[in-house]
């Protein structure tokens, strides 16, 4: 994107044109000549999914168009982030504060998106994610609506963002992502919960986000203790307040595994999890590789052994917790059959499933409705109320 002024009849006139590549038809002919990485990125990160991770719609359209034109995913996303950052730097004084907040968050989202196709924890990837987190923190400081937190554990810190409830809080909740897409990427869900009186911790668990890239805290034996420290953090901050847990994608499996073991968790939401994470085969390609990387190893067998300890269907002292399973009817990763296995075998009778008939994985294509329905359900259950009725 570039800006230029036009000259008419020898005089400089205030006409500024912002140039974009613009949307491109994503036909097989247009994409077949692209690199394998570019084709994979276009398949995996739809417009809806990018928007679900906080990427502005216009940025998502432009990013995909540039990739179709032949630019690689990382450099296209990074260049768009640079454009947004220049807007931040140009915004004037106090009047420019809303502009700076908006573009800082857009820059952060684009930088997070730029590293999505990097499968190894290189120095470059760590630096990209650290920069994204710092820009997100700058926006948080300007807006004053969330704060950065570090939670100490025996294996290193957990990083997260605490989004306080508007008004008097009636509950607390943890929100996590999965193998890709982490705390900052699900901030819309945190904001929806906070708006309904729930202090929300957007957490990078073991093997996720800043916890992994900055603090080298991976998914390994003892990962449950780390989540226990996160629950401790919320419990000590507001003793006796009910706590909920929302997990997205593979994080849904983690959330259920934790919920069954910790009696302080009064409600749990699984959005796109699977009943047995260790059954994901190596043929899943980059997704399986990212599962291995989350464990801080290149040994696939060792990583599978760790994932075997993520047991969402196991009984525990908190069996019987209220459970909401959210499922996309068109989810290409978790079929309705797999979702039904998880629902029917979950160790509680207090459970229900919410299906978006055309929903993709984690229902990014209905983000507002998804967030509102999850937050309404969580607010009701943490207050001891029945599950709210959902209008079709």
CSV table of C-alpha atoms in Angstrom, one decimal:
chain,number,residue,atom,x,y,z
A,1,UNK,CA,0.0,0.0,0.0
A,2,UNK,CA,1.3,3.5,-0.8
A,3,UNK,CA,-0.1,7.0,-0.6
A,4,UNK,CA,0.4,9.7,-3.2
A,5,UNK,CA,-0.8,13.2,-3.8
A,6,UNK,CA,-2.1,14.5,-7.1
A,7,UNK,CA,-1.4,17.7,-8.9
A,8,UNK,CA,-4.2,19.4,-10.9
A,9,UNK,CA,-3.6,22.4,-13.2
A,10,UNK,CA,-0.2,23.0,-11.6
A,11,UNK,CA,-1.6,23.3,-8.1
A,12,UNK,CA,-1.2,20.8,-5.2
A,13,UNK,CA,-4.6,19.6,-4.2
A,14,UNK,CA,-5.5,17.6,-1.1
A,15,UNK,CA,-6.2,14.3,-2.9
A,16,UNK,CA,-4.5,11.3,-1.3
A,17,UNK,CA,-4.8,7.8,-2.9
A,18,UNK,CA,-4.1,4.8,-0.8
A,19,UNK,CA,-3.0,2.0,-3.1
A,20,UNK,CA,-3.8,-1.7,-2.4
A,21,UNK,CA,-3.3,-4.9,-4.3
A,22,UNK,CA,-7.0,-5.6,-3.7
A,23,UNK,CA,-8.8,-8.9,-3.5
A,24,UNK,CA,-7.8,-11.6,-6.0
A,25,UNK,CA,-9.7,-14.5,-7.3
A,26,UNK,CA,-8.4,-17.6,-5.4
A,27,UNK,CA,-8.8,-20.1,-8.3
A,28,UNK,CA,-6.7,-23.2,-8.7
A,29,UNK,CA,-5.0,-21.6,-11.6
A,30,UNK,CA,-4.0,-18.6,-9.5
A,31,UNK,CA,-2.6,-20.7,-6.6
A,32,UNK,CA,-1.2,-23.8,-8.3
A,33,UNK,CA,2.1,-22.1,-9.1
A,34,UNK,CA,2.7,-20.8,-5.5
A,35,UNK,CA,5.1,-22.4,-3.1
A,36,UNK,CA,3.9,-25.3,-0.9
A,37,UNK,CA,4.1,-23.0,2.1
A,38,UNK,CA,2.0,-20.3,0.5
A,39,UNK,CA,-0.6,-22.8,-0.6
A,40,UNK,CA,-0.8,-24.2,2.9
A,41,UNK,CA,-1.1,-20.8,4.5
A,42,UNK,CA,-4.0,-19.9,2.2
A,43,UNK,CA,-5.7,-23.1,3.0
A,44,UNK,CA,-5.2,-22.9,6.8
A,45,UNK,CA,-5.8,-19.2,7.4
A,46,UNK,CA,-9.0,-18.2,5.8
A,47,UNK,CA,-10.3,-14.6,6.0
A,48,UNK,CA,-12.6,-15.7,8.9
A,49,UNK,CA,-9.9,-17.4,10.8
A,50,UNK,CA,-7.5,-14.4,10.5
A,51,UNK,CA,-10.3,-12.1,11.6
A,52,UNK,CA,-10.9,-14.4,14.5
A,53,UNK,CA,-7.3,-13.9,15.5
A,54,UNK,CA,-7.7,-10.1,15.5
A,55,UNK,CA,-6.5,-9.3,12.0
A,56,UNK,CA,-8.5,-6.5,10.4
A,57,UNK,CA,-10.6,-7.6,7.5
A,58,UNK,CA,-8.9,-5.3,5.1
A,59,UNK,CA,-5.5,-6.5,6.2
A,60,UNK,CA,-6.6,-10.1,5.8
A,61,UNK,CA,-7.8,-9.4,2.2
A,62,UNK,CA,-4.6,-7.6,1.3
A,63,UNK,CA,-2.4,-10.3,2.8
A,64,UNK,CA,-4.1,-13.1,0.8
A,65,UNK,CA,-4.0,-11.0,-2.4
A,66,UNK,CA,-0.2,-10.3,-2.0
A,67,UNK,CA,0.4,-14.0,-1.4
A,68,UNK,CA,-1.6,-14.9,-4.5
A,69,UNK,CA,0.5,-12.4,-6.4
A,70,UNK,CA,3.6,-14.3,-5.4
A,71,UNK,CA,4.9,-12.7,-2.2
A,72,UNK,CA,5.7,-15.1,0.7
A,73,UNK,CA,3.4,-15.1,3.7
A,74,UNK,CA,5.8,-13.8,6.3
A,75,UNK,CA,7.1,-10.8,4.3
A,76,UNK,CA,3.6,-9.9,3.2
A,77,UNK,CA,2.2,-9.9,6.7
A,78,UNK,CA,5.3,-8.0,8.0
A,79,UNK,CA,5.0,-5.3,5.4
A,80,UNK,CA,1.4,-4.7,6.2
A,81,UNK,CA,2.4,-4.5,9.9
A,82,UNK,CA,4.9,-1.9,9.0
A,83,UNK,CA,2.2,0.2,7.3
A,84,UNK,CA,0.0,0.0,10.4
A,85,UNK,CA,3.0,0.9,12.6
A,86,UNK,CA,3.6,4.1,10.6
A,87,UNK,CA,0.0,5.1,11.2
A,88,UNK,CA,0.7,4.7,15.0
A,89,UNK,CA,3.8,6.9,14.7
A,90,UNK,CA,2.0,9.6,12.7
A,91,UNK,CA,-1.1,9.9,15.1
A,92,UNK,CA,-0.9,13.3,16.8
A,93,UNK,CA,-1.0,13.8,20.6
A,94,UNK,CA,-4.0,13.0,22.8
A,95,UNK,CA,-6.3,13.2,19.9
A,96,UNK,CA,-4.5,10.4,18.2
A,97,UNK,CA,-4.8,8.0,21.1
A,98,UNK,CA,-7.7,6.0,19.7
A,99,UNK,CA,-5.8,5.7,16.4
A,100,UNK,CA,-2.7,4.5,18.1
A,101,UNK,CA,-4.6,1.9,20.1
A,102,UNK,CA,-6.3,0.5,17.0
A,103,UNK,CA,-3.2,0.4,14.8
A,104,UNK,CA,-1.0,-1.0,17.6
A,105,UNK,CA,-3.5,-3.9,17.9
A,106,UNK,CA,-3.6,-4.4,14.1
A,107,UNK,CA,0.2,-4.4,13.9
A,108,UNK,CA,0.4,-7.0,16.7
A,109,UNK,CA,-2.2,-9.2,15.0
A,110,UNK,CA,-0.3,-9.0,11.7
A,111,UNK,CA,3.0,-9.9,13.3
A,112,UNK,CA,1.4,-12.8,15.1
A,113,UNK,CA,0.0,-13.9,11.8
A,114,UNK,CA,3.4,-13.6,10.1
A,115,UNK,CA,5.0,-16.3,12.2
A,116,UNK,CA,2.1,-18.8,11.8
A,117,UNK,CA,3.9,-20.9,9.1
A,118,UNK,CA,7.2,-21.1,11.0
A,119,UNK,CA,7.4,-24.6,12.5
A,120,UNK,CA,10.6,-24.2,14.5
A,121,UNK,CA,11.3,-21.9,17.5
A,122,UNK,CA,14.0,-19.9,15.8
A,123,UNK,CA,15.6,-16.7,17.1
A,124,UNK,CA,13.7,-14.8,14.4
A,125,UNK,CA,10.3,-16.3,15.4
A,126,UNK,CA,10.9,-15.5,19.1
A,127,UNK,CA,11.8,-11.9,18.2
A,128,UNK,CA,8.6,-11.6,16.0
A,129,UNK,CA,6.3,-12.8,18.7
A,130,UNK,CA,8.0,-10.7,21.4
A,131,UNK,CA,7.6,-7.6,19.2
A,132,UNK,CA,3.9,-8.5,18.7
A,133,UNK,CA,3.4,-8.9,22.5
A,134,UNK,CA,5.2,-5.6,23.2
A,135,UNK,CA,3.0,-3.7,20.7
A,136,UNK,CA,-0.1,-5.3,22.2
A,137,UNK,CA,1.1,-4.2,25.7
A,138,UNK,CA,1.5,-0.6,24.4
A,139,UNK,CA,-2.1,-0.7,23.2
A,140,UNK,CA,-3.2,-2.1,26.6
A,141,UNK,CA,-1.4,0.7,28.5
A,142,UNK,CA,-3.0,3.4,26.3
A,143,UNK,CA,-6.5,1.9,26.6
A,144,UNK,CA,-6.2,0.8,30.2
A,145,UNK,CA,-8.6,-2.1,29.7
A,146,UNK,CA,-6.2,-5.1,30.4
A,147,UNK,CA,-2.9,-5.8,32.1
A,148,UNK,CA,0.0,-8.1,31.4
A,149,UNK,CA,0.6,-10.8,34.1
A,150,UNK,CA,3.3,-13.4,34.8
A,151,UNK,CA,2.4,-16.4,36.9
A,152,UNK,CA,5.3,-18.3,38.4
A,153,UNK,CA,5.4,-22.1,38.3
A,154,UNK,CA,7.9,-24.7,39.0
A,155,UNK,CA,8.9,-24.9,35.3
A,156,UNK,CA,9.0,-21.2,34.5
A,157,UNK,CA,6.4,-18.4,34.2
A,158,UNK,CA,3.1,-18.5,32.4
A,159,UNK,CA,2.4,-15.3,30.5
A,160,UNK,CA,-1.1,-13.8,30.1
A,161,UNK,CA,-3.4,-10.8,29.9
A,162,UNK,CA,-5.9,-10.0,32.6
A,163,UNK,CA,-9.1,-8.4,31.2
A,164,UNK,CA,-11.0,-7.1,34.2
A,165,UNK,CA,-14.8,-7.1,34.4
A,166,UNK,CA,-16.7,-4.0,33.7
A,167,UNK,CA,-18.3,-3.1,37.1
A,168,UNK,CA,-18.6,-5.6,39.9
A,169,UNK,CA,-17.2,-9.0,38.9
A,170,UNK,CA,-19.2,-12.1,39.7
A,171,UNK,CA,-16.8,-14.7,38.4
A,172,UNK,CA,-13.4,-15.3,36.9
A,173,UNK,CA,-12.3,-17.3,33.9
A,174,UNK,CA,-9.3,-18.7,32.0
A,175,UNK,CA,-9.2,-18.6,28.2
A,176,UNK,CA,-6.6,-20.6,26.2
A,177,UNK,CA,-5.9,-21.3,22.6
A,178,UNK,CA,-4.6,-24.5,21.2
A,179,UNK,CA,-1.6,-25.7,19.1
A,180,UNK,CA,-1.7,-22.3,17.2
A,181,UNK,CA,-3.6,-19.3,18.1
A,182,UNK,CA,-3.0,-18.3,21.7
A,183,UNK,CA,-3.9,-15.8,24.4
A,184,UNK,CA,-3.9,-12.5,22.5
A,185,UNK,CA,-5.6,-14.2,19.5
A,186,UNK,CA,-8.7,-14.9,21.6
A,187,UNK,CA,-9.1,-11.4,23.2
A,188,UNK,CA,-12.5,-10.9,21.7
A,189,UNK,CA,-13.7,-13.8,23.9
A,190,UNK,CA,-12.0,-12.3,26.9
A,191,UNK,CA,-13.7,-9.0,26.2
A,192,UNK,CA,-17.1,-10.7,25.9
A,193,UNK,CA,-16.7,-12.4,29.2
A,194,UNK,CA,-15.5,-9.2,30.9
A,195,UNK,CA,-18.5,-7.3,29.6
A,196,UNK,CA,-20.7,-9.8,31.5
A,197,UNK,CA,-18.9,-9.4,34.8
A,198,UNK,CA,-16.2,-12.0,34.5
A,199,UNK,CA,-12.5,-11.2,35.1
A,200,UNK,CA,-10.8,-13.0,32.3
A,201,UNK,CA,-7.2,-14.3,32.1
A,202,UNK,CA,-6.1,-14.7,28.5
A,203,UNK,CA,-3.4,-17.3,29.1
A,204,UNK,CA,-0.5,-18.7,27.2
A,205,UNK,CA,-0.3,-22.2,28.7
A,206,UNK,CA,2.7,-24.5,28.5
A,207,UNK,CA,3.9,-24.7,24.9
A,208,UNK,CA,2.0,-21.6,23.8
A,209,UNK,CA,2.8,-18.0,22.9
A,210,UNK,CA,5.0,-15.9,25.2
A,211,UNK,CA,5.2,-18.7,27.8
A,212,UNK,CA,7.0,-20.8,25.1
A,213,UNK,CA,8.9,-18.3,23.1
A,214,UNK,CA,10.0,-15.9,25.8
A,215,UNK,CA,10.1,-18.2,28.9
A,216,UNK,CA,10.8,-21.6,27.2
A,217,UNK,CA,8.1,-23.3,29.1
A,218,UNK,CA,6.8,-26.1,27.0
A,219,UNK,CA,4.0,-28.7,27.3
A,220,UNK,CA,5.7,-31.5,29.3
A,221,UNK,CA,5.2,-33.8,32.2
A,222,UNK,CA,3.7,-31.7,35.0
A,223,UNK,CA,1.8,-29.4,32.8
A,224,UNK,CA,-1.3,-29.8,35.0
A,225,UNK,CA,0.6,-28.1,37.9
A,226,UNK,CA,1.1,-25.1,35.7
A,227,UNK,CA,-2.6,-24.7,35.0
A,228,UNK,CA,-3.2,-25.2,38.7
A,229,UNK,CA,-1.0,-22.2,39.4
A,230,UNK,CA,-3.1,-20.2,37.0
A,231,UNK,CA,-6.3,-21.2,38.9
A,232,UNK,CA,-4.4,-20.3,42.1
A,233,UNK,CA,-3.8,-16.8,40.6
A,234,UNK,CA,-7.4,-16.1,40.1
A,235,UNK,CA,-8.5,-17.7,43.3
A,236,UNK,CA,-6.0,-15.7,45.4
A,237,UNK,CA,-7.0,-12.6,43.6
A,238,UNK,CA,-10.7,-13.0,44.5
A,239,UNK,CA,-11.0,-15.8,47.1
A,240,UNK,CA,-14.2,-17.9,46.8
A,241,UNK,CA,-15.2,-16.4,43.4
A,242,UNK,CA,-16.4,-19.1,40.9
A,243,UNK,CA,-13.9,-19.9,38.1
A,244,UNK,CA,-14.6,-21.0,34.6
A,245,UNK,CA,-12.3,-22.4,31.9
A,246,UNK,CA,-12.7,-21.9,28.1
A,247,UNK,CA,-10.4,-23.8,25.8
A,248,UNK,CA,-10.3,-23.3,22.0
A,249,UNK,CA,-9.2,-26.0,19.5
A,250,UNK,CA,-6.8,-28.4,21.3
A,251,UNK,CA,-7.1,-26.1,24.2
A,252,UNK,CA,-10.6,-27.4,24.7
A,253,UNK,CA,-9.2,-30.8,25.4
A,254,UNK,CA,-6.8,-29.3,27.9
A,255,UNK,CA,-9.6,-27.3,29.6
A,256,UNK,CA,-11.7,-30.4,30.1
A,257,UNK,CA,-8.7,-32.4,31.4
A,258,UNK,CA,-8.0,-29.7,34.0
A,259,UNK,CA,-11.7,-29.1,34.9
A,260,UNK,CA,-12.3,-32.7,35.9
A,261,UNK,CA,-9.4,-32.5,38.4
A,262,UNK,CA,-9.9,-29.1,40.0
A,263,UNK,CA,-13.0,-28.5,42.2
A,264,UNK,CA,-12.5,-24.7,42.0
A,265,UNK,CA,-13.6,-24.8,38.3
A,266,UNK,CA,-17.3,-24.4,38.2
A,267,UNK,CA,-17.9,-24.5,34.4
A,268,UNK,CA,-16.0,-25.4,31.3
A,269,UNK,CA,-16.3,-24.7,27.6
A,270,UNK,CA,-14.7,-26.8,24.9
A,271,UNK,CA,-14.6,-25.0,21.5
A,272,UNK,CA,-13.2,-27.4,18.9
A,273,UNK,CA,-11.3,-29.9,21.1
A,274,UNK,CA,-10.9,-33.6,20.5
A,275,UNK,CA,-11.4,-36.5,22.9
A,276,UNK,CA,-8.0,-38.0,22.4
A,277,UNK,CA,-5.3,-35.5,21.2
A,278,UNK,CA,-2.7,-38.2,20.9
A,279,UNK,CA,-4.6,-39.8,18.0
A,280,UNK,CA,-3.8,-36.9,15.7
A,281,UNK,CA,-1.6,-38.7,13.0
A,282,UNK,CA,1.7,-37.5,11.5
A,283,UNK,CA,-0.2,-37.4,8.2
A,284,UNK,CA,-1.8,-34.2,9.5
A,285,UNK,CA,1.5,-32.5,8.4
A,286,UNK,CA,2.1,-29.1,9.7
A,287,UNK,CA,-0.5,-29.4,12.5
A,288,UNK,CA,1.2,-32.5,13.8
A,289,UNK,CA,4.6,-30.8,13.6
A,290,UNK,CA,3.2,-27.9,15.6
A,291,UNK,CA,1.9,-30.4,18.3
A,292,UNK,CA,5.5,-31.8,18.5
A,293,UNK,CA,7.0,-28.3,18.7
A,294,UNK,CA,4.7,-27.3,21.5
A,295,UNK,CA,6.5,-30.0,23.6
A,296,UNK,CA,9.9,-28.4,23.0
A,297,UNK,CA,11.2,-31.4,21.1
A,298,UNK,CA,11.8,-32.8,17.7
A,299,UNK,CA,11.1,-36.4,18.9
A,300,UNK,CA,7.6,-37.2,17.7
A,301,UNK,CA,7.2,-40.2,19.9
A,302,UNK,CA,8.2,-38.3,23.0
A,303,UNK,CA,5.7,-35.5,22.1
A,304,UNK,CA,2.9,-38.1,21.6
A,305,UNK,CA,3.7,-39.5,25.1
A,306,UNK,CA,3.1,-36.0,26.5
A,307,UNK,CA,-0.1,-35.5,24.6
A,308,UNK,CA,-1.3,-38.9,26.0
A,309,UNK,CA,-1.5,-37.2,29.4
A,310,UNK,CA,-4.1,-34.7,28.0
A,311,UNK,CA,-7.2,-36.7,29.0
A,312,UNK,CA,-10.4,-34.8,28.6
A,313,UNK,CA,-12.6,-37.8,29.2
A,314,UNK,CA,-10.9,-38.9,32.5
A,315,UNK,CA,-12.9,-38.9,35.7
A,316,UNK,CA,-11.7,-36.8,38.6
A,317,UNK,CA,-12.7,-35.2,41.9
A,318,UNK,CA,-14.6,-32.5,39.9
A,319,UNK,CA,-16.5,-34.8,37.6
A,320,UNK,CA,-19.9,-33.5,37.0
A,321,UNK,CA,-18.8,-29.9,36.2
A,322,UNK,CA,-21.1,-28.0,33.8
A,323,UNK,CA,-19.8,-28.4,30.2
A,324,UNK,CA,-20.6,-26.6,27.0
A,325,UNK,CA,-19.2,-28.1,23.7
A,326,UNK,CA,-19.2,-25.7,20.8
A,327,UNK,CA,-18.9,-27.3,17.4
A,328,UNK,CA,-18.7,-26.2,13.8
A,329,UNK,CA,-20.9,-28.3,11.5
A,330,UNK,CA,-18.4,-27.8,8.7
A,331,UNK,CA,-15.2,-28.2,10.8
A,332,UNK,CA,-12.6,-29.8,8.5
A,333,UNK,CA,-10.5,-30.9,11.5
A,334,UNK,CA,-13.0,-32.1,14.1
A,335,UNK,CA,-16.0,-34.0,12.6
A,336,UNK,CA,-19.4,-34.1,14.1
A,337,UNK,CA,-18.8,-37.8,14.9
A,338,UNK,CA,-15.7,-36.9,16.9
A,339,UNK,CA,-17.5,-34.1,18.7
A,340,UNK,CA,-20.3,-36.5,19.6
A,341,UNK,CA,-17.7,-39.0,21.0
A,342,UNK,CA,-16.3,-36.2,23.2
A,343,UNK,CA,-19.8,-35.0,24.3
A,344,UNK,CA,-21.2,-38.4,25.1
A,345,UNK,CA,-18.1,-39.6,27.0
A,346,UNK,CA,-17.4,-36.5,29.0
A,347,UNK,CA,-17.4,-37.3,32.7
A,348,UNK,CA,-20.5,-35.2,33.5
A,349,UNK,CA,-24.2,-35.4,33.0
A,350,UNK,CA,-24.5,-31.6,33.0
A,351,UNK,CA,-23.5,-31.0,29.4
A,352,UNK,CA,-24.8,-29.7,26.1
A,353,UNK,CA,-23.6,-29.1,22.6
A,354,UNK,CA,-24.0,-25.9,20.6
A,355,UNK,CA,-23.6,-26.5,16.8
A,356,UNK,CA,-23.2,-23.8,14.2
A,357,UNK,CA,-24.4,-25.7,11.1
A,358,UNK,CA,-21.9,-24.0,8.7
A,359,UNK,CA,-19.2,-23.3,11.4
A,360,UNK,CA,-15.6,-23.9,10.6
A,361,UNK,CA,-13.0,-24.9,13.1
A,362,UNK,CA,-13.5,-23.0,16.4
A,363,UNK,CA,-16.4,-21.2,14.6
A,364,UNK,CA,-14.3,-18.2,13.5
A,365,UNK,CA,-16.9,-17.5,10.8
A,366,UNK,CA,-19.5,-16.6,13.6
A,367,UNK,CA,-17.1,-14.9,16.0
A,368,UNK,CA,-19.5,-12.4,17.5
A,369,UNK,CA,-22.3,-15.0,18.0
A,370,UNK,CA,-19.9,-17.6,19.3
A,371,UNK,CA,-18.3,-15.2,21.8
A,372,UNK,CA,-21.7,-13.9,23.0
A,373,UNK,CA,-23.2,-17.3,23.4
A,374,UNK,CA,-20.2,-18.7,25.3
A,375,UNK,CA,-20.0,-15.7,27.5
A,376,UNK,CA,-23.7,-15.7,28.3
A,377,UNK,CA,-23.5,-19.4,29.1
A,378,UNK,CA,-20.5,-19.0,31.3
A,379,UNK,CA,-22.0,-16.0,33.2
A,380,UNK,CA,-25.1,-18.0,33.9
A,381,UNK,CA,-23.3,-21.1,35.1
A,382,UNK,CA,-20.8,-19.3,37.3
A,383,UNK,CA,-23.8,-17.6,39.0
A,384,UNK,CA,-25.4,-21.0,39.6
A,385,UNK,CA,-28.1,-20.5,37.0
A,386,UNK,CA,-29.3,-23.0,34.4
A,387,UNK,CA,-27.9,-22.9,30.9
A,388,UNK,CA,-29.6,-20.0,29.1
A,389,UNK,CA,-32.0,-20.9,26.3
A,390,UNK,CA,-30.5,-20.3,22.8
A,391,UNK,CA,-32.7,-19.1,20.0
A,392,UNK,CA,-32.1,-20.7,16.7
